Short mmCIF file of C-alpha atoms and ligand atoms in Angstrom, two decimals:
data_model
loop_
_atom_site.label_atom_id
_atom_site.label_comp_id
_atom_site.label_asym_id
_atom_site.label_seq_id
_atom_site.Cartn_x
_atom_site.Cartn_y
_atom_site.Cartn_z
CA UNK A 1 -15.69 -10.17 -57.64
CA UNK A 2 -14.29 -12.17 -54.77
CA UNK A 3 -10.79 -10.85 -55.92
CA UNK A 4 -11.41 -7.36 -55.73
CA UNK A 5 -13.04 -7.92 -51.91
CA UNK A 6 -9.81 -9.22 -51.51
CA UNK A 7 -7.79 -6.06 -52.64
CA UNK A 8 -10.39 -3.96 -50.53
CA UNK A 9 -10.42 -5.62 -47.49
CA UNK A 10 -6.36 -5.23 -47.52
CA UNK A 11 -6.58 -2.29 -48.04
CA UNK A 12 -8.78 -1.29 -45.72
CA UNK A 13 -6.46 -3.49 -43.17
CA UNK A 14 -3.51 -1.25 -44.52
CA UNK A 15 -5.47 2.06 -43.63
CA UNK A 16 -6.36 0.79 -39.82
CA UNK A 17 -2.77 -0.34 -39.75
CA UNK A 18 -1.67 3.09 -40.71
CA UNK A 19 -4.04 5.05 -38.45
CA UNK A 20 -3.04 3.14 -35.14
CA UNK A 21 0.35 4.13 -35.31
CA UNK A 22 0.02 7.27 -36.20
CA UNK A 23 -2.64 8.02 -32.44
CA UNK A 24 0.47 5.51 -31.53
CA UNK A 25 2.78 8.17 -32.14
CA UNK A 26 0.86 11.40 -31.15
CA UNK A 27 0.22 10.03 -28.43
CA UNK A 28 4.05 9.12 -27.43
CA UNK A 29 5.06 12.20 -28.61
CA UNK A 30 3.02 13.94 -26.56
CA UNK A 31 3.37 12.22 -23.33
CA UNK A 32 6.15 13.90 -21.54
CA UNK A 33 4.71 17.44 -22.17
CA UNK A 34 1.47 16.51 -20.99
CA UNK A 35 2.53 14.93 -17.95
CA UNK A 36 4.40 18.11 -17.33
CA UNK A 37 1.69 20.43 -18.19
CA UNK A 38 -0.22 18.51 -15.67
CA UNK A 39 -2.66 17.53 -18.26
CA UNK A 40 -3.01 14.05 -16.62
CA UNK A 41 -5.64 14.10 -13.96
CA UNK A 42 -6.74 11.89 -11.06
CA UNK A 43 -10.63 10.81 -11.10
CA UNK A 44 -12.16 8.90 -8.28
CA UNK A 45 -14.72 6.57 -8.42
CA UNK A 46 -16.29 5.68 -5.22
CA UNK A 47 -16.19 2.01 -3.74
CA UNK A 48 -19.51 1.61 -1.90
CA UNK A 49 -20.35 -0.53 1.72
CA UNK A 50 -23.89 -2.43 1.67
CA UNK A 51 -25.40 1.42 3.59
CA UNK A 52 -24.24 2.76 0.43
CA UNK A 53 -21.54 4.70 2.38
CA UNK A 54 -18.76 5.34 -0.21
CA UNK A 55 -15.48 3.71 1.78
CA UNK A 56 -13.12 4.88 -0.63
CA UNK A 57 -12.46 5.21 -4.01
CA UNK A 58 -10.05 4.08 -6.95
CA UNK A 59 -7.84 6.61 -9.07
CA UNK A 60 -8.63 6.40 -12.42
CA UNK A 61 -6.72 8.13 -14.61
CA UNK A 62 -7.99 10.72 -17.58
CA UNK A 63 -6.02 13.42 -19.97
CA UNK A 64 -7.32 16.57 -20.71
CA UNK A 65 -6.35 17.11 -23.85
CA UNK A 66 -5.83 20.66 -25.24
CA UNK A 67 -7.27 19.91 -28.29
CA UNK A 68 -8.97 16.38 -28.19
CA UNK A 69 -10.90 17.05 -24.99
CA UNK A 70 -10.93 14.42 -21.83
CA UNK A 71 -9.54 11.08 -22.98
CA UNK A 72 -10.23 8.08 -21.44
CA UNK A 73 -7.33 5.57 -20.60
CA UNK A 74 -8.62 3.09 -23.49
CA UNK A 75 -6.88 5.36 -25.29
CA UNK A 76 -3.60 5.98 -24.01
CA UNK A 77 -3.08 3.45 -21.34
CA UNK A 78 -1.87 0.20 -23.71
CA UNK A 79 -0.04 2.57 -25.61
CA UNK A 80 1.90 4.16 -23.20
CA UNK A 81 2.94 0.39 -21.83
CA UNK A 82 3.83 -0.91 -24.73
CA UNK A 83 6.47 2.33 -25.13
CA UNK A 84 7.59 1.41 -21.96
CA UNK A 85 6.79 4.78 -20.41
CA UNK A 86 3.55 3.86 -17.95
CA UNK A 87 5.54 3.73 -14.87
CA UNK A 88 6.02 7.73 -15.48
CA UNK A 89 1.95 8.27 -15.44
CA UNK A 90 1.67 5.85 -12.84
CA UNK A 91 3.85 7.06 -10.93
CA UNK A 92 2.75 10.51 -11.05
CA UNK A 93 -1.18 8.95 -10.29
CA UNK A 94 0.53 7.21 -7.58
CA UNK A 95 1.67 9.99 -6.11
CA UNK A 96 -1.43 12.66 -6.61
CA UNK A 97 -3.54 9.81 -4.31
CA UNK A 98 -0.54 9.57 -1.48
CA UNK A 99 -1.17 13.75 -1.46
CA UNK A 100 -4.36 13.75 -1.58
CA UNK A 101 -4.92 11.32 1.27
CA UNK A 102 -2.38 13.42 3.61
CA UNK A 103 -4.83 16.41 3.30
CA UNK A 104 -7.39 13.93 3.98
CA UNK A 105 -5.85 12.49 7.08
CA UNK A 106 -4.88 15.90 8.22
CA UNK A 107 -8.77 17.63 7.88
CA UNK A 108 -9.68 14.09 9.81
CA UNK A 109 -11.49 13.58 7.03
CA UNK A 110 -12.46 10.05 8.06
CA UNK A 111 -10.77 6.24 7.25
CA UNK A 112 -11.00 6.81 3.35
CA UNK A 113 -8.47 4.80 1.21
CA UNK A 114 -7.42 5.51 -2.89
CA UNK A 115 -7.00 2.31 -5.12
CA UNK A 116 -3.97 2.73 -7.35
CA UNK A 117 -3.37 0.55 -10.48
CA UNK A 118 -0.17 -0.83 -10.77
CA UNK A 119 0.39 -1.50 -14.29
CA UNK A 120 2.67 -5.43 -15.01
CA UNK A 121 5.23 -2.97 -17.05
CA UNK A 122 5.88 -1.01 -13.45
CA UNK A 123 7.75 -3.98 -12.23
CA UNK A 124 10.50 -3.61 -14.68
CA UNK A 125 11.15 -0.14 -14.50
CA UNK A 126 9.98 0.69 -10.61
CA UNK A 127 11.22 -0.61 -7.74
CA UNK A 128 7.23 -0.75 -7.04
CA UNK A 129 8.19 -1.63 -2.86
CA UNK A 130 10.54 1.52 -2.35
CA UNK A 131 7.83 4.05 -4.21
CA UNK A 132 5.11 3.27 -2.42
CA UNK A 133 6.98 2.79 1.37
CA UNK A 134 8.90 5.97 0.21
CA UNK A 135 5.33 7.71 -0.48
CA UNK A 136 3.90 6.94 2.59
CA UNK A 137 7.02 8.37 4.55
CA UNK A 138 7.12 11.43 2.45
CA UNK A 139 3.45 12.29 2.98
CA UNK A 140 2.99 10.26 6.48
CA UNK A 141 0.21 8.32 5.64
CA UNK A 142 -0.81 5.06 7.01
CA UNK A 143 -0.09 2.20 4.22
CA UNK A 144 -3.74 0.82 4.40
CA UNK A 145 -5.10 4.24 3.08
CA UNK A 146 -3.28 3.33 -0.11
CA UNK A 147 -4.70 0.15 -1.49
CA UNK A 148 -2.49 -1.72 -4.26
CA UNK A 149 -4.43 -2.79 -7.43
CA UNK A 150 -3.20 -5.34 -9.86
CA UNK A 151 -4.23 -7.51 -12.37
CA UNK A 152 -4.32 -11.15 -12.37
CA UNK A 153 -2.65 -11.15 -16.21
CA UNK A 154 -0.43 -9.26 -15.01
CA UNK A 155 0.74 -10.65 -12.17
CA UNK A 156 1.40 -13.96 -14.21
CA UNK A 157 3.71 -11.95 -16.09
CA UNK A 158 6.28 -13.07 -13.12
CA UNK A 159 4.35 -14.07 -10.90
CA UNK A 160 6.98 -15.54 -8.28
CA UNK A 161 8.99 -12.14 -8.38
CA UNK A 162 6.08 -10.22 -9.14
CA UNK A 163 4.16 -11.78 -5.58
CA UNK A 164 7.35 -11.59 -3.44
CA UNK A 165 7.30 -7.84 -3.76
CA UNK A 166 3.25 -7.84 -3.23
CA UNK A 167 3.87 -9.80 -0.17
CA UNK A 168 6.67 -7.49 1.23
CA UNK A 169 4.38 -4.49 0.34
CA UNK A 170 1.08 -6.60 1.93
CA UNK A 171 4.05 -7.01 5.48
CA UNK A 172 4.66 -3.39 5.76
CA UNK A 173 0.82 -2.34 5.38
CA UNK A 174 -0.70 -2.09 2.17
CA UNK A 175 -3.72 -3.48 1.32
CA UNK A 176 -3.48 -5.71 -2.06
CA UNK A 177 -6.83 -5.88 -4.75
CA UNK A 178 -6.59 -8.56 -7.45
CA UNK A 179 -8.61 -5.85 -9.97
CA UNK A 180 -10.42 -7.91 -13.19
CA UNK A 181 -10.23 -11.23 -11.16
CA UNK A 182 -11.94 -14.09 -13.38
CA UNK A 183 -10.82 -12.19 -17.05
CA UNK A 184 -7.47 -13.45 -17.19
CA UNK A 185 -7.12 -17.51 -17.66
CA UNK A 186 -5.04 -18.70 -14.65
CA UNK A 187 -7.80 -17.84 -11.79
CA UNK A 188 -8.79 -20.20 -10.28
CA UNK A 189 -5.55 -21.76 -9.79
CA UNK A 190 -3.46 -18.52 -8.87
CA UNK A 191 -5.89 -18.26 -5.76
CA UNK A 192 -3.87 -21.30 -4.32
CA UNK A 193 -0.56 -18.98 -4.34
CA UNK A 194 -1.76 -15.17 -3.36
CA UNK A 195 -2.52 -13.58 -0.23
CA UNK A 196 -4.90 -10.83 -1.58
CA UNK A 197 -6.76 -8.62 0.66
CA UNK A 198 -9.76 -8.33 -1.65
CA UNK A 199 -10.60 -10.03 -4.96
CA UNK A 200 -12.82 -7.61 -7.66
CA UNK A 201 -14.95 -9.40 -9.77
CA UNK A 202 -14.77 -8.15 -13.38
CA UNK A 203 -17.73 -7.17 -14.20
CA UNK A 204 -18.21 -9.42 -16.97
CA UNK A 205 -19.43 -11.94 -14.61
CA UNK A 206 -22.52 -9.51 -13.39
CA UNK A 207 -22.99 -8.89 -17.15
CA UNK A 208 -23.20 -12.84 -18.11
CA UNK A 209 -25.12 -13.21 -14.71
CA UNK A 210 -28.06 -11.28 -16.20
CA UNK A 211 -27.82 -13.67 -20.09
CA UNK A 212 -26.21 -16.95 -19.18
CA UNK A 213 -28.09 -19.38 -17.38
CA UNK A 214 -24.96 -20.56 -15.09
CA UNK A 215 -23.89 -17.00 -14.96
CA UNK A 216 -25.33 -16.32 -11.21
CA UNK A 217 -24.30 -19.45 -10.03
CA UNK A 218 -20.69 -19.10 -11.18
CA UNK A 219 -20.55 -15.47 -9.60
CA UNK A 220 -22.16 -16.44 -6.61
CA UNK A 221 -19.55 -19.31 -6.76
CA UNK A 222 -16.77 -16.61 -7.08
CA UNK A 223 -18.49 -14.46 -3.82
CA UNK A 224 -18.56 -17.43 -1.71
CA UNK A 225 -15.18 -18.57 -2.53
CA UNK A 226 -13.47 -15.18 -1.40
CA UNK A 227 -15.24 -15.39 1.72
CA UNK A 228 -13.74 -18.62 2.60
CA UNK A 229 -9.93 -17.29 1.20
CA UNK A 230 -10.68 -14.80 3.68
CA UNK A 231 -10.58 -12.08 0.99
CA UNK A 232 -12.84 -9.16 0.63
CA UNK A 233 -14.53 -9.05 -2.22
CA UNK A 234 -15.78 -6.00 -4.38
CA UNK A 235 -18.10 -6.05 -7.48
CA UNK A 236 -17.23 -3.99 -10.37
CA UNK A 237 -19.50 -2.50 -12.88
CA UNK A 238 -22.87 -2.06 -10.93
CA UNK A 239 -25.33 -0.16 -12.62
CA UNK A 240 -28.76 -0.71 -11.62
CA UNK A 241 -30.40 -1.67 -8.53
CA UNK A 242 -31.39 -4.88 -9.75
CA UNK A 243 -27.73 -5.91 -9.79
CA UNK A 244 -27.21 -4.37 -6.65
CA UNK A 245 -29.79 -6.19 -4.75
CA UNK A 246 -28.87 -9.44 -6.41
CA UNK A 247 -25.64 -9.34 -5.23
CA UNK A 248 -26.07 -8.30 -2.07
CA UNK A 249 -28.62 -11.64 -1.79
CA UNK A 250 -24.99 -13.43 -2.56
CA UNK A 251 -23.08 -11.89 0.07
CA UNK A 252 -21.42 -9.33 -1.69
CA UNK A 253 -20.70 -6.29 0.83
CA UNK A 254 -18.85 -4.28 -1.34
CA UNK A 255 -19.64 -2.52 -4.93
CA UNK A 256 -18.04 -0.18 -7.31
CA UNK A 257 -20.05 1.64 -10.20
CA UNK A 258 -22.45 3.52 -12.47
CA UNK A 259 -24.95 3.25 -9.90
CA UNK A 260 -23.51 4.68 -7.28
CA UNK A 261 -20.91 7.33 -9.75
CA UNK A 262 -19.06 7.65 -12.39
CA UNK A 263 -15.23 8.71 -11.98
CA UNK A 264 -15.68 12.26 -11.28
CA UNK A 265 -12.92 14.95 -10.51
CA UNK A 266 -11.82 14.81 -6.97
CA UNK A 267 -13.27 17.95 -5.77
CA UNK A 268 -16.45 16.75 -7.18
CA UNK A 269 -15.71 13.54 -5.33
CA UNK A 270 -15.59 15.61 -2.36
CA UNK A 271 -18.15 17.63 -2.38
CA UNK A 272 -20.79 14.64 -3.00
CA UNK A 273 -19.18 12.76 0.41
CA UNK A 274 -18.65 16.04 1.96
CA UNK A 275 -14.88 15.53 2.89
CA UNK A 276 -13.28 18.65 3.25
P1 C2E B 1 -10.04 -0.98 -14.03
O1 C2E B 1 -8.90 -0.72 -13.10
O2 C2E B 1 -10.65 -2.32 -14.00
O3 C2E B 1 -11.10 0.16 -13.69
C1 C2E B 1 -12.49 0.00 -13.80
C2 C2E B 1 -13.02 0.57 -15.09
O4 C2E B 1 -14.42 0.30 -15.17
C3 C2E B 1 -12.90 2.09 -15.20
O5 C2E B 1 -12.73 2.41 -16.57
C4 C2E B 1 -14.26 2.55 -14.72
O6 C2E B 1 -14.61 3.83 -15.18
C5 C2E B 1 -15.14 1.50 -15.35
N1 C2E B 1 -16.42 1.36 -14.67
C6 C2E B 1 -16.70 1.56 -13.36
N2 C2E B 1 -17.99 1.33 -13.09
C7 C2E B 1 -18.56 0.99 -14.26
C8 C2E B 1 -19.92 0.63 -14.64
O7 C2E B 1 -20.85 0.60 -13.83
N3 C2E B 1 -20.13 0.32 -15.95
C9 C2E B 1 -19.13 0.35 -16.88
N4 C2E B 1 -19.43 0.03 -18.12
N5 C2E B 1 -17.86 0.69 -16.55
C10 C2E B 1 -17.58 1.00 -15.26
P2 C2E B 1 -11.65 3.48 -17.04
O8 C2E B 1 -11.58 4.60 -16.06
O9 C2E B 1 -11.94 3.78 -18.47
O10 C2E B 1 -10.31 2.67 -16.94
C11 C2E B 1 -10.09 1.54 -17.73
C12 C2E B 1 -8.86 0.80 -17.31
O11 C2E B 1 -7.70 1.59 -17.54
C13 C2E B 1 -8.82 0.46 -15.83
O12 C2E B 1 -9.59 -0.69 -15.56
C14 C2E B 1 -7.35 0.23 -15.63
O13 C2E B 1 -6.98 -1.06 -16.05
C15 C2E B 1 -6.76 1.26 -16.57
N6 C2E B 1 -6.35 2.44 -15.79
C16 C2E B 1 -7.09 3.50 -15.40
N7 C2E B 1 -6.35 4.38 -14.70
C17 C2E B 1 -5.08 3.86 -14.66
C18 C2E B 1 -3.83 4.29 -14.08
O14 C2E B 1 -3.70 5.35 -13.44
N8 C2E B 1 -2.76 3.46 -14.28
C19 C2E B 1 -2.84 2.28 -14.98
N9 C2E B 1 -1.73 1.54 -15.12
N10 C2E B 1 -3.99 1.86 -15.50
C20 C2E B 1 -5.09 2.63 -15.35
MG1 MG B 2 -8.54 -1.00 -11.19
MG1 MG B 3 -11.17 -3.67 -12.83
MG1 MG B 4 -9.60 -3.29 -16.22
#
């Protein structure tokens, strides 16, 4: 009967309710151990020039779990910000890329740059402008080999505070990404107010390029439109060639995805672009 759908469908809100706090708090709970048991790790995923040269690559972060295996940041990463205790993680991410592109720079490894993610939750607990000059004084690294990833969402979170320390950071070197641009809901309009270096398109707009009629147009749109910000502008989330040669008929120059690799381990990351 429709009442006892009712009852069930309650309960079986009660029982999802139940079993996302308790991953809520395992996954809490375990956080400071793991951080210290260096369970976090630092995957790169390279970010790809029209030769197909890998330029760089963002840090994305995984946790090897002693028991649960490699977890991927769907799993911890809200979690962690809602607790307030993402700025430890990112910090520590933050701080594994600054190292490893000091051994790069010193085995002249070439001009490679890591992509950090700054998470909006950083801002209140980091002084986000003295972590990052302070990392590239204690590991001597040129600023633009670090480039500074952020969300549009959560830039909006304060924006006017949140862009005066971007734009101190963008002054003294770094190299700012607008990561997800076109998923939040203020786009178009925040592009009036940001100096971004380059703008990634979420990949949701290759995705609806491929099964919505004005899907190319709009990305295309969105490629063009960098260009004349004079912003760079990446694609996210290329997987086949198809996509790849579409957008490079749009003037896209720049591409990050399972086409070119997944986020591997570093030294796997090294071995396949032979630095080191
Ligand atoms: P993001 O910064 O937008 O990173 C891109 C995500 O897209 C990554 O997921 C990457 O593995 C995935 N991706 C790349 N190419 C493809 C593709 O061709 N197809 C598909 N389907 N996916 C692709 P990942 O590593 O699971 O990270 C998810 C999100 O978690 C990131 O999105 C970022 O917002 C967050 N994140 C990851 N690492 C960190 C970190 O160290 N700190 C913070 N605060 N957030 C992080
Ligand atoms: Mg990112
Ligand atoms: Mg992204
Ligand atoms: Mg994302």
């Amino acid at each position: 009967t429709i009442k006892n759908d009712y009852h069930s469908s309650l309960a079986y809100y009660d029982d999802e309710l139940l079993k996302r706090s308790i991953e809520e708090r395992r996954i809490i709970g375990e956080f400071e151990r793991a951080l210290e048991q260096n369970e976090f790790v630092m995957f790169l995923q390279p970010q790809v020039d029209e030769a197909g040269k890998a330029y760089g690559a963002e840090a994305l972060v995984r946790w090897e779990h002693p028991e649960r295996g490699l977890l991927s940041p769907a799993v911890f990463i809200d979690i962690l910000e809602k607790a307030g205790l993402i700025y430890k993680l990112d910090r520590y991410i933050w701080e594994k890329a600054a190292e490893k592109l000091a051994e790069w720079k010193k085995n002249n490894a070439g001009a490679y740059h890591i992509s950090v993610n700054i998470s909006t939750k950083d801002f209140y607990l980091v002084d986000v402008y003295e972590t990052f000059t302070g990392l590239v004084q204690k590991y001597e690294i040129d600023p633009e080999m670090l480039k500074l990833e952020i969300t549009e969402t959560a830039l909006m979170s304060d924006f006017k505070k949140n862009m005066e320390i971007l734009k101190r950071l963008q002054d003294f070197g770094f190299k700012i990404e607008i990561d997800d641009f076109g998923s939040g809901y203020s786009s178009l309009n925040m592009l009036k107010d940001i100096s971004a270096d380059v703008l990634k398109i979420d990949m949701g707009f290759l995705r609806a390029s491929e099964n919505e009629v004005k899907g190319k147009d709009i990305l295309e749109s969105i490629i063009v439109l960098a260009d004349k910000l004079g912003m760079e502008v990446i694609t996210e989330g290329v997987e086949t060639e198809k996509q790849l040669s579409m957008l490079t008929r749009m003037g896209c120059k720049m591409f990050q995805g399972y086409y070119f690799s997944r986020p591997v381990p570093v030294d796997e990351f090294e071995e396949k672009y032979g630095i080191n």
